[in-house]
């Protein structure tokens, strides 16, 4: 059985993706949250944003 996972940016018209190197779901989850150390925003709401879009999202959230 093969396992593959990727994180895709949910920013408007953004096509950035990050393919994960993990070989199983449990280690993939850990790797996803490690992306936050590299500027990604991993949302509890199911939306994820690359470092570029994350800056815009953080600014919008501060205004709210």
Tab-separated table of N, CA, C and O in Angstrom:
chain	number	residue	atom	x	y	z
A	1	UNK	N	0.849	-1.175	0.000
A	1	UNK	CA	0.000	0.000	0.000
A	1	UNK	C	0.897	1.241	0.000
A	1	UNK	O	1.887	1.305	0.706
A	2	UNK	N	0.516	2.199	-0.795
A	2	UNK	CA	1.268	3.442	-0.900
A	2	UNK	C	0.481	4.564	-0.244
A	2	UNK	O	-0.727	4.655	-0.408
A	3	UNK	N	1.190	5.410	0.472
A	3	UNK	CA	0.577	6.567	1.108
A	3	UNK	C	1.282	7.803	0.592
A	3	UNK	O	2.509	7.858	0.538
A	4	UNK	N	0.500	8.793	0.181
A	4	UNK	CA	1.077	10.081	-0.197
A	4	UNK	C	0.170	11.174	0.331
A	4	UNK	O	-1.036	10.996	0.456
A	5	UNK	N	0.793	12.292	0.651
A	5	UNK	CA	0.024	13.414	1.196
A	5	UNK	C	0.662	14.721	0.747
A	5	UNK	O	1.860	14.789	0.500
A	6	UNK	N	-0.178	15.731	0.640
A	6	UNK	CA	0.318	17.059	0.311
A	6	UNK	C	-0.572	18.086	0.985
A	6	UNK	O	-1.722	17.824	1.320
A	7	UNK	N	-0.015	19.260	1.171
A	7	UNK	CA	-0.756	20.392	1.718
A	7	UNK	C	-0.862	21.408	0.596
A	7	UNK	O	0.134	21.732	-0.045
A	8	UNK	N	-2.058	21.878	0.345
A	8	UNK	CA	-2.302	22.860	-0.709
A	8	UNK	C	-2.749	24.172	-0.083
A	8	UNK	O	-3.543	24.176	0.862
A	9	UNK	N	-2.273	25.265	-0.631
A	9	UNK	CA	-2.670	26.576	-0.145
A	9	UNK	C	-4.103	26.869	-0.577
A	9	UNK	O	-4.481	26.625	-1.722
A	10	UNK	N	-4.889	27.395	0.348
A	10	UNK	CA	-6.274	27.753	0.072
A	10	UNK	C	-6.439	29.237	-0.226
A	10	UNK	O	-7.561	29.744	-0.256
A	11	UNK	N	-5.320	29.931	-0.422
A	11	UNK	CA	-5.387	31.347	-0.761
A	11	UNK	C	-6.024	31.549	-2.123
A	11	UNK	O	-5.921	30.694	-3.010
A	12	UNK	N	-6.662	32.681	-2.303
A	12	UNK	CA	-7.354	32.981	-3.551
A	12	UNK	C	-6.401	32.883	-4.731
A	12	UNK	O	-5.379	33.568	-4.773
A	13	UNK	N	-6.692	32.025	-5.660
A	13	UNK	CA	-5.947	31.763	-6.893
A	13	UNK	C	-4.492	31.330	-6.665
A	13	UNK	O	-3.671	31.432	-7.569
A	14	UNK	N	-4.166	30.840	-5.496
A	14	UNK	CA	-2.820	30.357	-5.210
A	14	UNK	C	-2.753	28.872	-5.564
A	14	UNK	O	-3.692	28.120	-5.297
A	15	UNK	N	-1.652	28.472	-6.154
A	15	UNK	CA	-1.512	27.072	-6.564
A	15	UNK	C	-0.355	26.372	-5.848
A	15	UNK	O	0.055	25.286	-6.239
A	16	UNK	N	0.169	26.969	-4.798
A	16	UNK	CA	1.306	26.371	-4.100
A	16	UNK	C	0.879	25.114	-3.350
A	16	UNK	O	-0.176	25.072	-2.731
A	17	UNK	N	1.749	24.117	-3.410
A	17	UNK	CA	1.530	22.863	-2.708
A	17	UNK	C	2.847	22.425	-2.089
A	17	UNK	O	3.918	22.776	-2.563
A	18	UNK	N	2.724	21.644	-1.053
A	18	UNK	CA	3.899	21.058	-0.411
A	18	UNK	C	3.641	19.564	-0.282
A	18	UNK	O	2.710	19.143	0.411
A	19	UNK	N	4.418	18.759	-1.002
A	19	UNK	CA	4.280	17.308	-0.900
A	19	UNK	C	5.028	16.848	0.347
A	19	UNK	O	6.172	17.255	0.597
A	20	UNK	N	4.377	16.021	1.117
A	20	UNK	CA	4.961	15.539	2.363
A	20	UNK	C	5.781	14.277	2.103
A	20	UNK	O	5.459	13.485	1.224
A	21	UNK	N	6.817	14.087	2.889
A	21	UNK	CA	7.707	12.943	2.724
A	21	UNK	C	7.287	11.747	3.568
A	21	UNK	O	7.863	10.680	3.451
A	22	UNK	N	6.307	11.925	4.406
A	22	UNK	CA	5.886	10.898	5.348
A	22	UNK	C	5.375	9.655	4.632
A	22	UNK	O	4.812	9.724	3.548
A	23	UNK	N	5.553	8.532	5.308
A	23	UNK	CA	5.122	7.264	4.747
A	23	UNK	C	3.869	6.712	5.411
A	23	UNK	O	3.387	5.647	5.032
A	24	UNK	N	3.353	7.419	6.427
A	24	UNK	CA	2.130	6.976	7.090
A	24	UNK	C	1.365	8.202	7.599
A	24	UNK	O	1.941	9.262	7.803
A	25	UNK	N	0.053	8.063	7.799
A	25	UNK	CA	-0.763	9.209	8.218
A	25	UNK	C	-0.313	9.868	9.515
A	25	UNK	O	-0.333	11.089	9.627
A	26	UNK	N	0.105	9.103	10.501
A	26	UNK	CA	0.475	9.714	11.779
A	26	UNK	C	1.713	10.594	11.651
A	26	UNK	O	1.780	11.672	12.233
A	27	UNK	N	2.703	10.168	10.885
A	27	UNK	CA	3.887	11.009	10.715
A	27	UNK	C	3.590	12.176	9.770
A	27	UNK	O	4.191	13.240	9.877
A	28	UNK	N	2.637	12.003	8.852
A	28	UNK	CA	2.244	13.107	7.972
A	28	UNK	C	1.623	14.232	8.780
A	28	UNK	O	1.879	15.406	8.513
A	29	UNK	N	0.826	13.893	9.772
A	29	UNK	CA	0.206	14.916	10.611
A	29	UNK	C	1.282	15.736	11.314
A	29	UNK	O	1.212	16.961	11.372
A	30	UNK	N	2.289	15.072	11.825
A	30	UNK	CA	3.394	15.777	12.480
A	30	UNK	C	4.111	16.686	11.489
A	30	UNK	O	4.414	17.834	11.802
A	31	UNK	N	4.336	16.191	10.293
A	31	UNK	CA	5.025	16.976	9.267
A	31	UNK	C	4.210	18.199	8.849
A	31	UNK	O	4.764	19.275	8.609
A	32	UNK	N	2.897	18.051	8.793
A	32	UNK	CA	2.030	19.178	8.439
A	32	UNK	C	2.208	20.303	9.450
A	32	UNK	O	2.388	21.462	9.078
A	33	UNK	N	2.199	19.970	10.727
A	33	UNK	CA	2.324	21.009	11.735
A	33	UNK	C	3.734	21.581	11.811
A	33	UNK	O	3.921	22.714	12.242
A	34	UNK	N	4.718	20.843	11.349
A	34	UNK	CA	6.075	21.382	11.272
A	34	UNK	C	6.182	22.451	10.179
A	34	UNK	O	7.077	23.284	10.212
A	35	UNK	N	5.257	22.420	9.207
A	35	UNK	CA	5.248	23.442	8.163
A	35	UNK	C	5.033	24.839	8.749
A	35	UNK	O	5.474	25.835	8.170
A	36	UNK	N	4.363	24.901	9.891
A	36	UNK	CA	4.145	26.206	10.542
A	36	UNK	C	5.468	26.876	10.881
A	36	UNK	O	5.569	28.102	10.859
A	37	UNK	N	6.503	26.075	11.170
A	37	UNK	CA	7.828	26.637	11.442
A	37	UNK	C	8.448	27.260	10.195
A	37	UNK	O	9.407	28.019	10.284
A	38	UNK	N	7.895	26.929	9.044
A	38	UNK	CA	8.392	27.458	7.779
A	38	UNK	C	7.437	28.473	7.167
A	38	UNK	O	7.483	28.730	5.961
A	39	UNK	N	6.533	29.028	8.003
A	39	UNK	CA	5.680	30.118	7.556
A	39	UNK	C	4.289	29.746	7.095
A	39	UNK	O	3.490	30.624	6.783
A	40	UNK	N	3.984	28.462	6.995
A	40	UNK	CA	2.634	28.053	6.606
A	40	UNK	C	1.677	28.292	7.764
A	40	UNK	O	2.058	28.231	8.928
A	41	UNK	N	0.435	28.602	7.443
A	41	UNK	CA	-0.630	28.676	8.440
A	41	UNK	C	-1.501	27.451	8.224
A	41	UNK	O	-2.076	27.273	7.146
A	42	UNK	N	-1.539	26.592	9.221
A	42	UNK	CA	-2.350	25.381	9.177
A	42	UNK	C	-3.552	25.649	10.065
A	42	UNK	O	-3.428	25.734	11.281
A	43	UNK	N	-4.703	25.822	9.454
A	43	UNK	CA	-5.885	26.245	10.191
A	43	UNK	C	-6.686	25.106	10.780
A	43	UNK	O	-6.807	24.032	10.193
A	44	UNK	N	-7.229	25.350	11.952
A	44	UNK	CA	-8.140	24.391	12.584
A	44	UNK	C	-9.443	24.292	11.799
A	44	UNK	O	-10.198	23.352	11.970
A	45	UNK	N	-9.690	25.289	10.954
A	45	UNK	CA	-10.920	25.333	10.177
A	45	UNK	C	-10.814	24.583	8.846
A	45	UNK	O	-11.730	24.599	8.038
A	46	UNK	N	-9.668	23.915	8.623
A	46	UNK	CA	-9.486	23.148	7.394
A	46	UNK	C	-8.851	23.923	6.258
A	46	UNK	O	-8.644	23.392	5.184
A	47	UNK	N	-8.540	25.188	6.478
A	47	UNK	CA	-7.903	26.010	5.457
A	47	UNK	C	-6.427	26.185	5.802
A	47	UNK	O	-6.083	26.493	6.934
A	48	UNK	N	-5.575	25.986	4.809
A	48	UNK	CA	-4.135	26.108	4.989
A	48	UNK	C	-3.602	27.146	4.007
A	48	UNK	O	-4.125	27.281	2.894
A	49	UNK	N	-2.552	27.871	4.417
A	49	UNK	CA	-2.019	28.944	3.581
A	49	UNK	C	-0.499	28.887	3.529
A	49	UNK	O	0.161	28.709	4.544
A	50	UNK	N	0.035	29.066	2.312
A	50	UNK	CA	1.478	29.098	2.112
A	50	UNK	C	2.041	30.349	2.789
A	50	UNK	O	1.281	31.249	3.165
A	51	UNK	N	3.358	30.434	2.932
A	51	UNK	CA	3.935	31.610	3.603
A	51	UNK	C	3.521	32.947	2.992
A	51	UNK	O	3.273	33.911	3.712
A	52	UNK	N	3.430	33.019	1.672
A	52	UNK	CA	3.048	34.288	1.028
A	52	UNK	C	1.612	34.676	1.382
A	52	UNK	O	1.340	35.794	1.788
A	53	UNK	N	0.690	33.737	1.222
A	53	UNK	CA	-0.716	34.019	1.519
A	53	UNK	C	-0.964	34.144	3.013
A	53	UNK	O	-1.888	34.831	3.443
A	54	UNK	N	-0.121	33.492	3.809
A	54	UNK	CA	-0.282	33.531	5.267
A	54	UNK	C	-0.172	34.963	5.793
A	54	UNK	O	-0.908	35.346	6.710
A	55	UNK	N	0.732	35.740	5.218
A	55	UNK	CA	0.887	37.131	5.652
A	55	UNK	C	-0.410	37.915	5.437
A	55	UNK	O	-0.828	38.684	6.302
A	56	UNK	N	-1.052	37.700	4.308
A	56	UNK	CA	-2.317	38.388	4.024
A	56	UNK	C	-3.414	37.926	4.986
A	56	UNK	O	-4.192	38.739	5.476
A	57	UNK	N	-3.463	36.637	5.247
A	57	UNK	CA	-4.486	36.084	6.141
A	57	UNK	C	-4.275	36.591	7.557
A	57	UNK	O	-5.235	36.965	8.246
A	58	UNK	N	-3.030	36.618	8.012
A	58	UNK	CA	-2.736	37.122	9.364
A	58	UNK	C	-3.167	38.580	9.489
A	58	UNK	O	-3.726	38.982	10.512
A	59	UNK	N	-2.923	39.391	8.467
A	59	UNK	CA	-3.310	40.798	8.498
A	59	UNK	C	-4.826	40.939	8.540
A	59	UNK	O	-5.361	41.765	9.282
A	60	UNK	N	-5.534	40.121	7.758
A	60	UNK	CA	-7.004	40.166	7.755
A	60	UNK	C	-7.558	39.777	9.126
A	60	UNK	O	-8.514	40.387	9.595
A	61	UNK	N	-6.981	38.769	9.736
A	61	UNK	CA	-7.474	38.292	11.032
A	61	UNK	C	-7.246	39.320	12.129
A	61	UNK	O	-8.031	39.420	13.061
A	62	UNK	N	-6.163	40.088	12.020
A	62	UNK	CA	-5.896	41.143	13.019
A	62	UNK	C	-6.941	42.245	12.922
A	62	UNK	O	-7.295	42.848	13.916
A	63	UNK	N	-7.412	42.519	11.694
A	63	UNK	CA	-8.393	43.580	11.494
A	63	UNK	C	-9.759	43.182	12.060
A	63	UNK	O	-10.550	44.050	12.403
A	64	UNK	N	-10.037	41.895	12.136
A	64	UNK	CA	-11.343	41.432	12.612
A	64	UNK	C	-11.470	41.559	14.065
A	64	UNK	O	-11.295	41.760	14.987
